[in-house]
Amino acid sequence: MSAKAGQLGQKIKLLRQRKKITQEKLARILNINRTTLANWENGRAEPDTEQLRKIAIYFNVTLDELLDMPETAALYPTAVTDQTSEQFRENPDREWGNFLIFARQTGLGPKTLREIIEWQISTSLNICQQINKTKAGGNK
């Protein structure tokens, strides 16, 4: 096991745990065997470039973040940057199209797509609630 593979595997595991999904579910989303994912997480193997891209897209991180970020960075949720938020507001159809292209390329089925969309909506609502709590606390 290389140190690089072990670090990447730990990052994937932390991101997966942060999102509170099982190896089985992530493996299904990535269209791989659960054993393959376990081998990545344990540093016995590494994902290829295409799989790295899928992982980064799914967890909403850049490849640089996935490959080089400090271990603790994966412990914190990835926030949508102002630039990303602005891009989506300006081009929602393009961003939705990018998601559908990703789904088609990875072979995601309707059930998995629904799970991803439901998670995204839930996460967005939670972020909005946290922002509102912060704003309410600041106005006291």
mmCIF file of N, CA and C in Angstrom:
data_model
loop_
_atom_site.group_PDB
_atom_site.id
_atom_site.type_symbol
_atom_site.label_atom_id
_atom_site.label_comp_id
_atom_site.label_asym_id
_atom_site.label_seq_id
_atom_site.Cartn_x
_atom_site.Cartn_y
_atom_site.Cartn_z
ATOM 1 N N MET A 1 0.847 -1.176 0.000
ATOM 2 C CA MET A 1 0.000 0.000 0.000
ATOM 3 C C MET A 1 0.890 1.235 0.000
ATOM 4 N N SER A 2 0.646 2.116 -0.944
ATOM 5 C CA SER A 2 1.411 3.359 -0.973
ATOM 6 C C SER A 2 0.766 4.366 -0.028
ATOM 7 N N ALA A 3 1.594 5.288 0.466
ATOM 8 C CA ALA A 3 1.072 6.334 1.348
ATOM 9 C C ALA A 3 0.024 7.154 0.623
ATOM 10 N N LYS A 4 0.274 7.402 -0.669
ATOM 11 C CA LYS A 4 -0.666 8.183 -1.482
ATOM 12 C C LYS A 4 -2.026 7.488 -1.550
ATOM 13 N N ALA A 5 -2.017 6.178 -1.798
ATOM 14 C CA ALA A 5 -3.276 5.425 -1.892
ATOM 15 C C ALA A 5 -3.997 5.431 -0.556
ATOM 16 N N GLY A 6 -3.238 5.320 0.539
ATOM 17 C CA GLY A 6 -3.848 5.329 1.863
ATOM 18 C C GLY A 6 -4.499 6.660 2.180
ATOM 19 N N GLN A 7 -3.827 7.760 1.814
ATOM 20 C CA GLN A 7 -4.384 9.091 2.069
ATOM 21 C C GLN A 7 -5.639 9.317 1.239
ATOM 22 N N LEU A 8 -5.594 8.956 -0.029
ATOM 23 C CA LEU A 8 -6.760 9.114 -0.889
ATOM 24 C C LEU A 8 -7.915 8.272 -0.369
ATOM 25 N N GLY A 9 -7.613 7.045 0.017
ATOM 26 C CA GLY A 9 -8.645 6.164 0.551
ATOM 27 C C GLY A 9 -9.303 6.730 1.793
ATOM 28 N N GLN A 10 -8.495 7.316 2.670
ATOM 29 C CA GLN A 10 -9.039 7.937 3.876
ATOM 30 C C GLN A 10 -9.935 9.121 3.534
ATOM 31 N N LYS A 11 -9.533 9.897 2.531
ATOM 32 C CA LYS A 11 -10.351 11.043 2.115
ATOM 33 C C LYS A 11 -11.698 10.576 1.580
ATOM 34 N N ILE A 12 -11.664 9.546 0.745
ATOM 35 C CA ILE A 12 -12.910 9.012 0.191
ATOM 36 C C ILE A 12 -13.801 8.511 1.333
ATOM 37 N N LYS A 13 -13.211 7.799 2.262
ATOM 38 C CA LYS A 13 -13.970 7.266 3.395
ATOM 39 C C LYS A 13 -14.569 8.396 4.234
ATOM 40 N N LEU A 14 -13.768 9.427 4.528
ATOM 41 C CA LEU A 14 -14.271 10.552 5.310
ATOM 42 C C LEU A 14 -15.407 11.273 4.600
ATOM 43 N N LEU A 15 -15.254 11.482 3.298
ATOM 44 C CA LEU A 15 -16.321 12.139 2.536
ATOM 45 C C LEU A 15 -17.586 11.290 2.544
ATOM 46 N N ARG A 16 -17.424 9.989 2.389
ATOM 47 C CA ARG A 16 -18.568 9.080 2.389
ATOM 48 C C ARG A 16 -19.259 9.089 3.756
ATOM 49 N N GLN A 17 -18.474 9.016 4.812
ATOM 50 C CA GLN A 17 -19.050 9.022 6.157
ATOM 51 C C GLN A 17 -19.712 10.357 6.469
ATOM 52 N N ARG A 18 -19.102 11.438 5.995
ATOM 53 C CA ARG A 18 -19.668 12.765 6.211
ATOM 54 C C ARG A 18 -21.045 12.881 5.570
ATOM 55 N N LYS A 19 -21.189 12.223 4.435
ATOM 56 C CA LYS A 19 -22.459 12.244 3.712
ATOM 57 C C LYS A 19 -23.425 11.188 4.267
ATOM 58 N N LYS A 20 -22.904 10.379 5.188
ATOM 59 C CA LYS A 20 -23.694 9.343 5.862
ATOM 60 C C LYS A 20 -24.281 8.338 4.876
ATOM 61 N N ILE A 21 -23.420 7.849 4.006
ATOM 62 C CA ILE A 21 -23.867 6.791 3.101
ATOM 63 C C ILE A 21 -22.949 5.578 3.274
ATOM 64 N N THR A 22 -23.481 4.432 2.975
ATOM 65 C CA THR A 22 -22.729 3.189 3.116
ATOM 66 C C THR A 22 -21.814 2.978 1.921
ATOM 67 N N GLN A 23 -20.871 2.061 2.090
ATOM 68 C CA GLN A 23 -20.016 1.680 0.961
ATOM 69 C C GLN A 23 -20.880 1.123 -0.166
ATOM 70 N N GLU A 24 -21.861 0.334 0.198
ATOM 71 C CA GLU A 24 -22.738 -0.274 -0.805
ATOM 72 C C GLU A 24 -23.429 0.791 -1.660
ATOM 73 N N LYS A 25 -23.955 1.817 -1.010
ATOM 74 C CA LYS A 25 -24.671 2.875 -1.727
ATOM 75 C C LYS A 25 -23.726 3.671 -2.622
ATOM 76 N N LEU A 26 -22.548 4.051 -2.095
ATOM 77 C CA LEU A 26 -21.599 4.796 -2.920
ATOM 78 C C LEU A 26 -21.111 3.934 -4.079
ATOM 79 N N ALA A 27 -20.872 2.672 -3.829
ATOM 80 C CA ALA A 27 -20.440 1.775 -4.903
ATOM 81 C C ALA A 27 -21.504 1.726 -6.007
ATOM 82 N N ARG A 28 -22.764 1.664 -5.612
ATOM 83 C CA ARG A 28 -23.856 1.638 -6.592
ATOM 84 C C ARG A 28 -23.884 2.940 -7.395
ATOM 85 N N ILE A 29 -23.695 4.065 -6.717
ATOM 86 C CA ILE A 29 -23.694 5.371 -7.384
ATOM 87 C C ILE A 29 -22.550 5.458 -8.388
ATOM 88 N N LEU A 30 -21.379 4.937 -7.996
ATOM 89 C CA LEU A 30 -20.203 4.985 -8.871
ATOM 90 C C LEU A 30 -20.177 3.842 -9.880
ATOM 91 N N ASN A 31 -21.145 2.948 -9.773
ATOM 92 C CA ASN A 31 -21.251 1.802 -10.674
ATOM 93 C C ASN A 31 -20.013 0.897 -10.581
ATOM 94 N N ILE A 32 -19.632 0.611 -9.326
ATOM 95 C CA ILE A 32 -18.507 -0.284 -9.065
ATOM 96 C C ILE A 32 -18.923 -1.302 -8.022
ATOM 97 N N ASN A 33 -18.079 -2.290 -7.807
ATOM 98 C CA ASN A 33 -18.298 -3.305 -6.785
ATOM 99 C C ASN A 33 -17.951 -2.717 -5.421
ATOM 100 N N ARG A 34 -18.683 -3.096 -4.378
ATOM 101 C CA ARG A 34 -18.395 -2.598 -3.037
ATOM 102 C C ARG A 34 -16.985 -2.978 -2.602
ATOM 103 N N THR A 35 -16.522 -4.144 -3.002
ATOM 104 C CA THR A 35 -15.163 -4.579 -2.656
ATOM 105 C C THR A 35 -14.123 -3.635 -3.248
ATOM 106 N N THR A 36 -14.373 -3.161 -4.448
ATOM 107 C CA THR A 36 -13.460 -2.202 -5.079
ATOM 108 C C THR A 36 -13.375 -0.943 -4.234
ATOM 109 N N LEU A 37 -14.522 -0.436 -3.798
ATOM 110 C CA LEU A 37 -14.546 0.758 -2.951
ATOM 111 C C LEU A 37 -13.816 0.494 -1.636
ATOM 112 N N ALA A 38 -14.050 -0.654 -1.041
ATOM 113 C CA ALA A 38 -13.367 -0.998 0.214
ATOM 114 C C ALA A 38 -11.853 -1.022 0.002
ATOM 115 N N ASN A 39 -11.412 -1.561 -1.123
ATOM 116 C CA ASN A 39 -9.975 -1.587 -1.431
ATOM 117 C C ASN A 39 -9.411 -0.172 -1.577
ATOM 118 N N TRP A 40 -10.181 0.731 -2.173
ATOM 119 C CA TRP A 40 -9.737 2.124 -2.283
ATOM 120 C C TRP A 40 -9.606 2.727 -0.891
ATOM 121 N N GLU A 41 -10.643 2.551 -0.078
ATOM 122 C CA GLU A 41 -10.656 3.153 1.256
ATOM 123 C C GLU A 41 -9.551 2.590 2.144
ATOM 124 N N ASN A 42 -9.174 1.340 1.933
ATOM 125 C CA ASN A 42 -8.118 0.717 2.730
ATOM 126 C C ASN A 42 -6.734 0.918 2.126
ATOM 127 N N GLY A 43 -6.659 1.614 0.993
ATOM 128 C CA GLY A 43 -5.368 1.896 0.371
ATOM 129 C C GLY A 43 -4.760 0.724 -0.377
ATOM 130 N N ARG A 44 -5.552 -0.325 -0.635
ATOM 131 C CA ARG A 44 -5.037 -1.486 -1.370
ATOM 132 C C ARG A 44 -5.088 -1.277 -2.874
ATOM 133 N N ALA A 45 -5.862 -0.288 -3.299
ATOM 134 C CA ALA A 45 -5.988 0.035 -4.722
ATOM 135 C C ALA A 45 -6.353 1.503 -4.832
ATOM 136 N N GLU A 46 -6.244 2.037 -6.047
ATOM 137 C CA GLU A 46 -6.594 3.432 -6.299
ATOM 138 C C GLU A 46 -7.584 3.508 -7.451
ATOM 139 N N PRO A 47 -8.504 4.463 -7.373
ATOM 140 C CA PRO A 47 -9.428 4.658 -8.497
ATOM 141 C C PRO A 47 -8.679 5.217 -9.698
ATOM 142 N N ASP A 48 -9.163 4.891 -10.892
ATOM 143 C CA ASP A 48 -8.562 5.465 -12.099
ATOM 144 C C ASP A 48 -9.058 6.904 -12.258
ATOM 145 N N THR A 49 -8.549 7.574 -13.261
ATOM 146 C CA THR A 49 -8.860 8.989 -13.471
ATOM 147 C C THR A 49 -10.359 9.227 -13.621
ATOM 148 N N GLU A 50 -11.029 8.394 -14.372
ATOM 149 C CA GLU A 50 -12.465 8.563 -14.582
ATOM 150 C C GLU A 50 -13.229 8.395 -13.274
ATOM 151 N N GLN A 51 -12.836 7.416 -12.467
ATOM 152 C CA GLN A 51 -13.501 7.214 -11.183
ATOM 153 C C GLN A 51 -13.220 8.377 -10.235
ATOM 154 N N LEU A 52 -12.001 8.911 -10.263
ATOM 155 C CA LEU A 52 -11.682 10.086 -9.446
ATOM 156 C C LEU A 52 -12.590 11.245 -9.808
ATOM 157 N N ARG A 53 -12.809 11.427 -11.104
ATOM 158 C CA ARG A 53 -13.689 12.504 -11.572
ATOM 159 C C ARG A 53 -15.114 12.299 -11.046
ATOM 160 N N LYS A 54 -15.602 11.081 -11.111
ATOM 161 C CA LYS A 54 -16.953 10.774 -10.618
ATOM 162 C C LYS A 54 -17.064 11.035 -9.113
ATOM 163 N N ILE A 55 -16.029 10.637 -8.383
ATOM 164 C CA ILE A 55 -16.025 10.839 -6.931
ATOM 165 C C ILE A 55 -16.047 12.328 -6.612
ATOM 166 N N ALA A 56 -15.202 13.088 -7.293
ATOM 167 C CA ALA A 56 -15.138 14.533 -7.056
ATOM 168 C C ALA A 56 -16.480 15.189 -7.355
ATOM 169 N N ILE A 57 -17.099 14.812 -8.454
ATOM 170 C CA ILE A 57 -18.398 15.385 -8.814
ATOM 171 C C ILE A 57 -19.440 15.014 -7.764
ATOM 172 N N TYR A 58 -19.474 13.760 -7.384
ATOM 173 C CA TYR A 58 -20.491 13.319 -6.426
ATOM 174 C C TYR A 58 -20.362 14.053 -5.093
ATOM 175 N N PHE A 59 -19.129 14.209 -4.613
ATOM 176 C CA PHE A 59 -18.924 14.859 -3.322
ATOM 177 C C PHE A 59 -18.780 16.374 -3.431
ATOM 178 N N ASN A 60 -18.905 16.900 -4.638
ATOM 179 C CA ASN A 60 -18.837 18.345 -4.860
ATOM 180 C C ASN A 60 -17.508 18.929 -4.373
ATOM 181 N N VAL A 61 -16.423 18.248 -4.735
ATOM 182 C CA VAL A 61 -15.080 18.743 -4.447
ATOM 183 C C VAL A 61 -14.296 18.753 -5.753
ATOM 184 N N THR A 62 -13.240 19.538 -5.799
ATOM 185 C CA THR A 62 -12.392 19.525 -6.983
ATOM 186 C C THR A 62 -11.458 18.331 -6.899
ATOM 187 N N LEU A 63 -10.883 17.979 -8.039
ATOM 188 C CA LEU A 63 -9.886 16.909 -8.029
ATOM 189 C C LEU A 63 -8.694 17.301 -7.165
ATOM 190 N N ASP A 64 -8.315 18.567 -7.209
ATOM 191 C CA ASP A 64 -7.220 19.034 -6.355
ATOM 192 C C ASP A 64 -7.551 18.810 -4.881
ATOM 193 N N GLU A 65 -8.764 19.153 -4.496
ATOM 194 C CA GLU A 65 -9.165 18.943 -3.104
ATOM 195 C C GLU A 65 -9.148 17.461 -2.758
ATOM 196 N N LEU A 66 -9.639 16.650 -3.670
ATOM 197 C CA LEU A 66 -9.700 15.216 -3.422
ATOM 198 C C LEU A 66 -8.300 14.618 -3.287
ATOM 199 N N LEU A 67 -7.387 15.064 -4.126
ATOM 200 C CA LEU A 67 -6.049 14.474 -4.143
ATOM 201 C C LEU A 67 -5.066 15.118 -3.182
ATOM 202 N N ASP A 68 -5.238 16.400 -2.869
ATOM 203 C CA ASP A 68 -4.225 17.112 -2.094
ATOM 204 C C ASP A 68 -4.698 17.727 -0.794
ATOM 205 N N MET A 69 -5.985 17.743 -0.525
ATOM 206 C CA MET A 69 -6.470 18.474 0.636
ATOM 207 C C MET A 69 -5.979 17.830 1.933
ATOM 208 N N PRO A 70 -5.781 18.654 2.969
ATOM 209 C CA PRO A 70 -5.402 18.093 4.266
ATOM 210 C C PRO A 70 -6.509 17.188 4.772
ATOM 211 N N GLU A 71 -6.159 16.209 5.558
ATOM 212 C CA GLU A 71 -7.133 15.229 6.051
ATOM 213 C C GLU A 71 -8.324 15.892 6.745
ATOM 214 N N THR A 72 -8.087 16.939 7.503
ATOM 215 C CA THR A 72 -9.179 17.557 8.255
ATOM 216 C C THR A 72 -10.164 18.292 7.366
ATOM 217 N N ALA A 73 -9.761 18.678 6.165
ATOM 218 C CA ALA A 73 -10.671 19.408 5.282
ATOM 219 C C ALA A 73 -11.874 18.555 4.920
ATOM 220 N N ALA A 74 -11.695 17.243 4.853
ATOM 221 C CA ALA A 74 -12.802 16.359 4.500
ATOM 222 C C ALA A 74 -13.816 16.241 5.635
ATOM 223 N N LEU A 75 -13.466 16.689 6.825
ATOM 224 C CA LEU A 75 -14.381 16.594 7.954
ATOM 225 C C LEU A 75 -15.458 17.664 7.920
ATOM 226 N N TYR A 76 -15.245 18.696 7.122
ATOM 227 C CA TYR A 76 -16.176 19.798 7.066
ATOM 228 C C TYR A 76 -16.968 19.735 5.779
ATOM 229 N N PRO A 77 -18.250 20.080 5.824
ATOM 230 C CA PRO A 77 -19.044 20.031 4.610
ATOM 231 C C PRO A 77 -18.520 21.019 3.576
ATOM 232 N N THR A 78 -18.627 20.633 2.330
ATOM 233 C CA THR A 78 -18.207 21.516 1.250
ATOM 234 C C THR A 78 -19.312 22.524 1.009
ATOM 235 N N ALA A 79 -18.990 23.790 1.156
ATOM 236 C CA ALA A 79 -19.978 24.849 0.957
ATOM 237 C C ALA A 79 -19.948 25.276 -0.503
ATOM 238 N N VAL A 80 -21.078 25.674 -0.993
ATOM 239 C CA VAL A 80 -21.146 26.216 -2.341
ATOM 240 C C VAL A 80 -20.533 27.607 -2.294
ATOM 241 N N THR A 81 -19.573 27.851 -3.146
ATOM 242 C CA THR A 81 -18.928 29.162 -3.146
ATOM 243 C C THR A 81 -19.849 30.178 -3.789
ATOM 244 N N ASP A 82 -19.588 31.454 -3.531
ATOM 245 C CA ASP A 82 -20.383 32.504 -4.139
ATOM 246 C C ASP A 82 -20.326 32.403 -5.659
ATOM 247 N N GLN A 83 -19.132 32.091 -6.173
ATOM 248 C CA GLN A 83 -18.970 31.978 -7.623
ATOM 249 C C GLN A 83 -19.821 30.835 -8.177
ATOM 250 N N THR A 84 -19.803 29.667 -7.510
ATOM 251 C CA THR A 84 -20.598 28.528 -7.956
ATOM 252 C C THR A 84 -22.073 28.851 -7.883
ATOM 253 N N SER A 85 -22.467 29.475 -6.784
ATOM 254 C CA SER A 85 -23.856 29.856 -6.606
ATOM 255 C C SER A 85 -24.301 30.821 -7.710
ATOM 256 N N GLU A 86 -23.437 31.772 -8.014
ATOM 257 C CA GLU A 86 -23.740 32.741 -9.060
ATOM 258 C C GLU A 86 -23.839 32.050 -10.422
ATOM 259 N N GLN A 87 -22.923 31.120 -10.690
ATOM 260 C CA GLN A 87 -22.963 30.382 -11.954
ATOM 261 C C GLN A 87 -24.293 29.646 -12.095
ATOM 262 N N PHE A 88 -24.726 29.011 -11.014
ATOM 263 C CA PHE A 88 -25.973 28.261 -11.087
ATOM 264 C C PHE A 88 -27.157 29.187 -11.308
ATOM 265 N N ARG A 89 -27.157 30.319 -10.622
ATOM 266 C CA ARG A 89 -28.267 31.275 -10.809
ATOM 267 C C ARG A 89 -28.305 31.795 -12.241
ATOM 268 N N GLU A 90 -27.115 32.007 -12.831
ATOM 269 C CA GLU A 90 -27.055 32.538 -14.192
ATOM 270 C C GLU A 90 -27.392 31.481 -15.239
ATOM 271 N N ASN A 91 -27.013 30.238 -14.982
ATOM 272 C CA ASN A 91 -27.182 29.171 -15.979
ATOM 273 C C ASN A 91 -27.756 27.898 -15.368
ATOM 274 N N PRO A 92 -28.949 27.947 -14.762
ATOM 275 C CA PRO A 92 -29.471 26.730 -14.132
ATOM 276 C C PRO A 92 -29.676 25.591 -15.127
ATOM 277 N N ASP A 93 -30.076 25.924 -16.354
ATOM 278 C CA ASP A 93 -30.290 24.876 -17.353
ATOM 279 C C ASP A 93 -28.985 24.170 -17.695
ATOM 280 N N ARG A 94 -27.891 24.953 -17.824
ATOM 281 C CA ARG A 94 -26.596 24.348 -18.136
ATOM 282 C C ARG A 94 -26.128 23.455 -16.980
ATOM 283 N N GLU A 95 -26.286 23.949 -15.742
ATOM 284 C CA GLU A 95 -25.854 23.164 -14.587
ATOM 285 C C GLU A 95 -26.680 21.883 -14.473
ATOM 286 N N TRP A 96 -27.978 21.984 -14.696
ATOM 287 C CA TRP A 96 -28.827 20.795 -14.679
ATOM 288 C C TRP A 96 -28.396 19.852 -15.805
ATOM 289 N N GLY A 97 -28.080 20.416 -16.952
ATOM 290 C CA GLY A 97 -27.600 19.606 -18.075
ATOM 291 C C GLY A 97 -26.313 18.881 -17.727
ATOM 292 N N ASN A 98 -25.395 19.564 -17.031
ATOM 293 C CA ASN A 98 -24.148 18.928 -16.604
ATOM 294 C C ASN A 98 -24.430 17.743 -15.689
ATOM 295 N N PHE A 99 -25.396 17.914 -14.794
ATOM 296 C CA PHE A 99 -25.759 16.822 -13.891
ATOM 297 C C PHE A 99 -26.314 15.640 -14.679
ATOM 298 N N LEU A 100 -27.163 15.925 -15.644
ATOM 299 C CA LEU A 100 -27.745 14.839 -16.436
ATOM 300 C C LEU A 100 -26.685 14.136 -17.283
ATOM 301 N N ILE A 101 -25.720 14.893 -17.798
ATOM 302 C CA ILE A 101 -24.615 14.283 -18.549
ATOM 303 C C ILE A 101 -23.824 13.356 -17.630
ATOM 304 N N PHE A 102 -23.526 13.842 -16.415
ATOM 305 C CA PHE A 102 -22.828 13.015 -15.439
ATOM 306 C C PHE A 102 -23.609 11.731 -15.178
ATOM 307 N N ALA A 103 -24.914 11.855 -14.979
ATOM 308 C CA ALA A 103 -25.748 10.684 -14.700
ATOM 309 C C ALA A 103 -25.706 9.698 -15.859
ATOM 310 N N ARG A 104 -25.790 10.208 -17.068
ATOM 311 C CA ARG A 104 -25.761 9.351 -18.249
ATOM 312 C C ARG A 104 -24.404 8.658 -18.384
ATOM 313 N N GLN A 105 -23.322 9.410 -18.202
ATOM 314 C CA GLN A 105 -21.971 8.861 -18.352
ATOM 315 C C GLN A 105 -21.662 7.808 -17.308
ATOM 316 N N THR A 106 -22.196 7.963 -16.122
ATOM 317 C CA THR A 106 -21.904 7.022 -15.052
ATOM 318 C C THR A 106 -22.912 5.884 -14.989
ATOM 319 N N GLY A 107 -23.938 5.950 -15.813
ATOM 320 C CA GLY A 107 -24.925 4.877 -15.849
ATOM 321 C C GLY A 107 -25.843 4.845 -14.633
ATOM 322 N N LEU A 108 -26.052 5.987 -14.007
ATOM 323 C CA LEU A 108 -26.919 6.028 -12.838
ATOM 324 C C LEU A 108 -28.365 5.783 -13.242
ATOM 325 N N GLY A 109 -29.026 4.945 -12.470
ATOM 326 C CA GLY A 109 -30.422 4.653 -12.739
ATOM 327 C C GLY A 109 -31.339 5.662 -12.072
ATOM 328 N N PRO A 110 -32.627 5.587 -12.388
ATOM 329 C CA PRO A 110 -33.595 6.540 -11.838
ATOM 330 C C PRO A 110 -33.638 6.555 -10.307
ATOM 331 N N LYS A 111 -33.520 5.392 -9.680
ATOM 332 C CA LYS A 111 -33.573 5.329 -8.213
ATOM 333 C C LYS A 111 -32.377 6.065 -7.609
ATOM 334 N N THR A 112 -31.207 5.839 -8.150
ATOM 335 C CA THR A 112 -30.007 6.491 -7.642
ATOM 336 C C THR A 112 -30.064 7.992 -7.896
ATOM 337 N N LEU A 113 -30.532 8.378 -9.084
ATOM 338 C CA LEU A 113 -30.680 9.804 -9.383
ATOM 339 C C LEU A 113 -31.615 10.461 -8.379
ATOM 340 N N ARG A 114 -32.694 9.798 -8.077
ATOM 341 C CA ARG A 114 -33.652 10.342 -7.110
ATOM 342 C C ARG A 114 -32.991 10.522 -5.744
ATOM 343 N N GLU A 115 -32.187 9.515 -5.320
ATOM 344 C CA GLU A 115 -31.497 9.599 -4.033
ATOM 345 C C GLU A 115 -30.540 10.790 -4.007
ATOM 346 N N ILE A 116 -29.814 11.002 -5.092
ATOM 347 C CA ILE A 116 -28.868 12.122 -5.160
ATOM 348 C C ILE A 116 -29.619 13.445 -5.093
ATOM 349 N N ILE A 117 -30.685 13.561 -5.872
ATOM 350 C CA ILE A 117 -31.457 14.805 -5.888
ATOM 351 C C ILE A 117 -32.077 15.069 -4.519
ATOM 352 N N GLU A 118 -32.629 14.031 -3.885
ATOM 353 C CA GLU A 118 -33.215 14.204 -2.558
ATOM 354 C C GLU A 118 -32.152 14.640 -1.555
ATOM 355 N N TRP A 119 -30.949 14.050 -1.646
ATOM 356 C CA TRP A 119 -29.873 14.441 -0.739
ATOM 357 C C TRP A 119 -29.496 15.899 -0.977
ATOM 358 N N GLN A 120 -29.398 16.302 -2.245
ATOM 359 C CA GLN A 120 -29.032 17.687 -2.561
ATOM 360 C C GLN A 120 -30.069 18.666 -2.011
ATOM 361 N N ILE A 121 -31.333 18.327 -2.161
ATOM 362 C CA ILE A 121 -32.393 19.202 -1.650
ATOM 363 C C ILE A 121 -32.317 19.285 -0.133
ATOM 364 N N SER A 122 -32.161 18.144 0.511
ATOM 365 C CA SER A 122 -32.059 18.103 1.969
ATOM 366 C C SER A 122 -30.867 18.923 2.456
ATOM 367 N N THR A 123 -29.728 18.752 1.806
ATOM 368 C CA THR A 123 -28.528 19.497 2.178
ATOM 369 C C THR A 123 -28.737 20.995 1.985
ATOM 370 N N SER A 124 -29.335 21.375 0.874
ATOM 371 C CA SER A 124 -29.598 22.793 0.611
ATOM 372 C C SER A 124 -30.517 23.388 1.668
ATOM 373 N N LEU A 125 -31.553 22.654 2.040
ATOM 374 C CA LEU A 125 -32.469 23.137 3.076
ATOM 375 C C LEU A 125 -31.754 23.281 4.417
ATOM 376 N N ASN A 126 -30.894 22.317 4.739
ATOM 377 C CA ASN A 126 -30.139 22.397 5.992
ATOM 378 C C ASN A 126 -29.208 23.604 5.998
ATOM 379 N N ILE A 127 -28.558 23.871 4.881
ATOM 380 C CA ILE A 127 -27.672 25.033 4.777
ATOM 381 C C ILE A 127 -28.475 26.313 4.968
ATOM 382 N N CYS A 128 -29.627 26.398 4.317
ATOM 383 C CA CYS A 128 -30.486 27.589 4.462
ATOM 384 C C CYS A 128 -30.920 27.769 5.914
ATOM 385 N N GLN A 129 -31.275 26.675 6.588
ATOM 386 C CA GLN A 129 -31.672 26.766 7.995
ATOM 387 C C GLN A 129 -30.522 27.267 8.853
ATOM 388 N N GLN A 130 -29.308 26.776 8.594
ATOM 389 C CA GLN A 130 -28.146 27.212 9.358
ATOM 390 C C GLN A 130 -27.859 28.696 9.112
ATOM 391 N N ILE A 131 -27.987 29.125 7.866
ATOM 392 C CA ILE A 131 -27.778 30.537 7.536
ATOM 393 C C ILE A 131 -28.803 31.391 8.249
ATOM 394 N N ASN A 132 -30.068 30.972 8.234
ATOM 395 C CA ASN A 132 -31.118 31.733 8.910
ATOM 396 C C ASN A 132 -30.891 31.791 10.410
ATOM 397 N N LYS A 133 -30.424 30.688 11.019
ATOM 398 C CA LYS A 133 -30.132 30.684 12.457
ATOM 399 C C LYS A 133 -29.010 31.651 12.758
ATOM 400 N N THR A 134 -27.985 31.644 11.899
ATOM 401 C CA THR A 134 -26.835 32.534 12.101
ATOM 402 C C THR A 134 -27.286 33.993 11.988
ATOM 403 N N LYS A 135 -28.089 34.272 10.962
ATOM 404 C CA LYS A 135 -28.568 35.632 10.778
ATOM 405 C C LYS A 135 -29.443 36.065 11.937
ATOM 406 N N ALA A 136 -30.320 35.181 12.404
ATOM 407 C CA ALA A 136 -31.205 35.484 13.530
ATOM 408 C C ALA A 136 -30.402 35.736 14.795
ATOM 409 N N GLY A 137 -29.349 34.943 14.991
ATOM 410 C CA GLY A 137 -28.491 35.127 16.165
ATOM 411 C C GLY A 137 -27.726 36.416 16.111
ATOM 412 N N GLY A 138 -27.369 36.876 14.908
ATOM 413 C CA GLY A 138 -26.624 38.108 14.743
ATOM 414 C C GLY A 138 -27.479 39.349 14.905
ATOM 415 N N ASN A 139 -28.795 39.189 14.763
ATOM 416 C CA ASN A 139 -29.690 40.341 14.849
ATOM 417 C C ASN A 139 -30.162 40.609 16.287
ATOM 418 N N LYS A 140 -29.775 39.767 17.222
ATOM 419 C CA LYS A 140 -30.240 39.947 18.609
ATOM 420 C C LYS A 140 -29.540 41.094 19.269
#
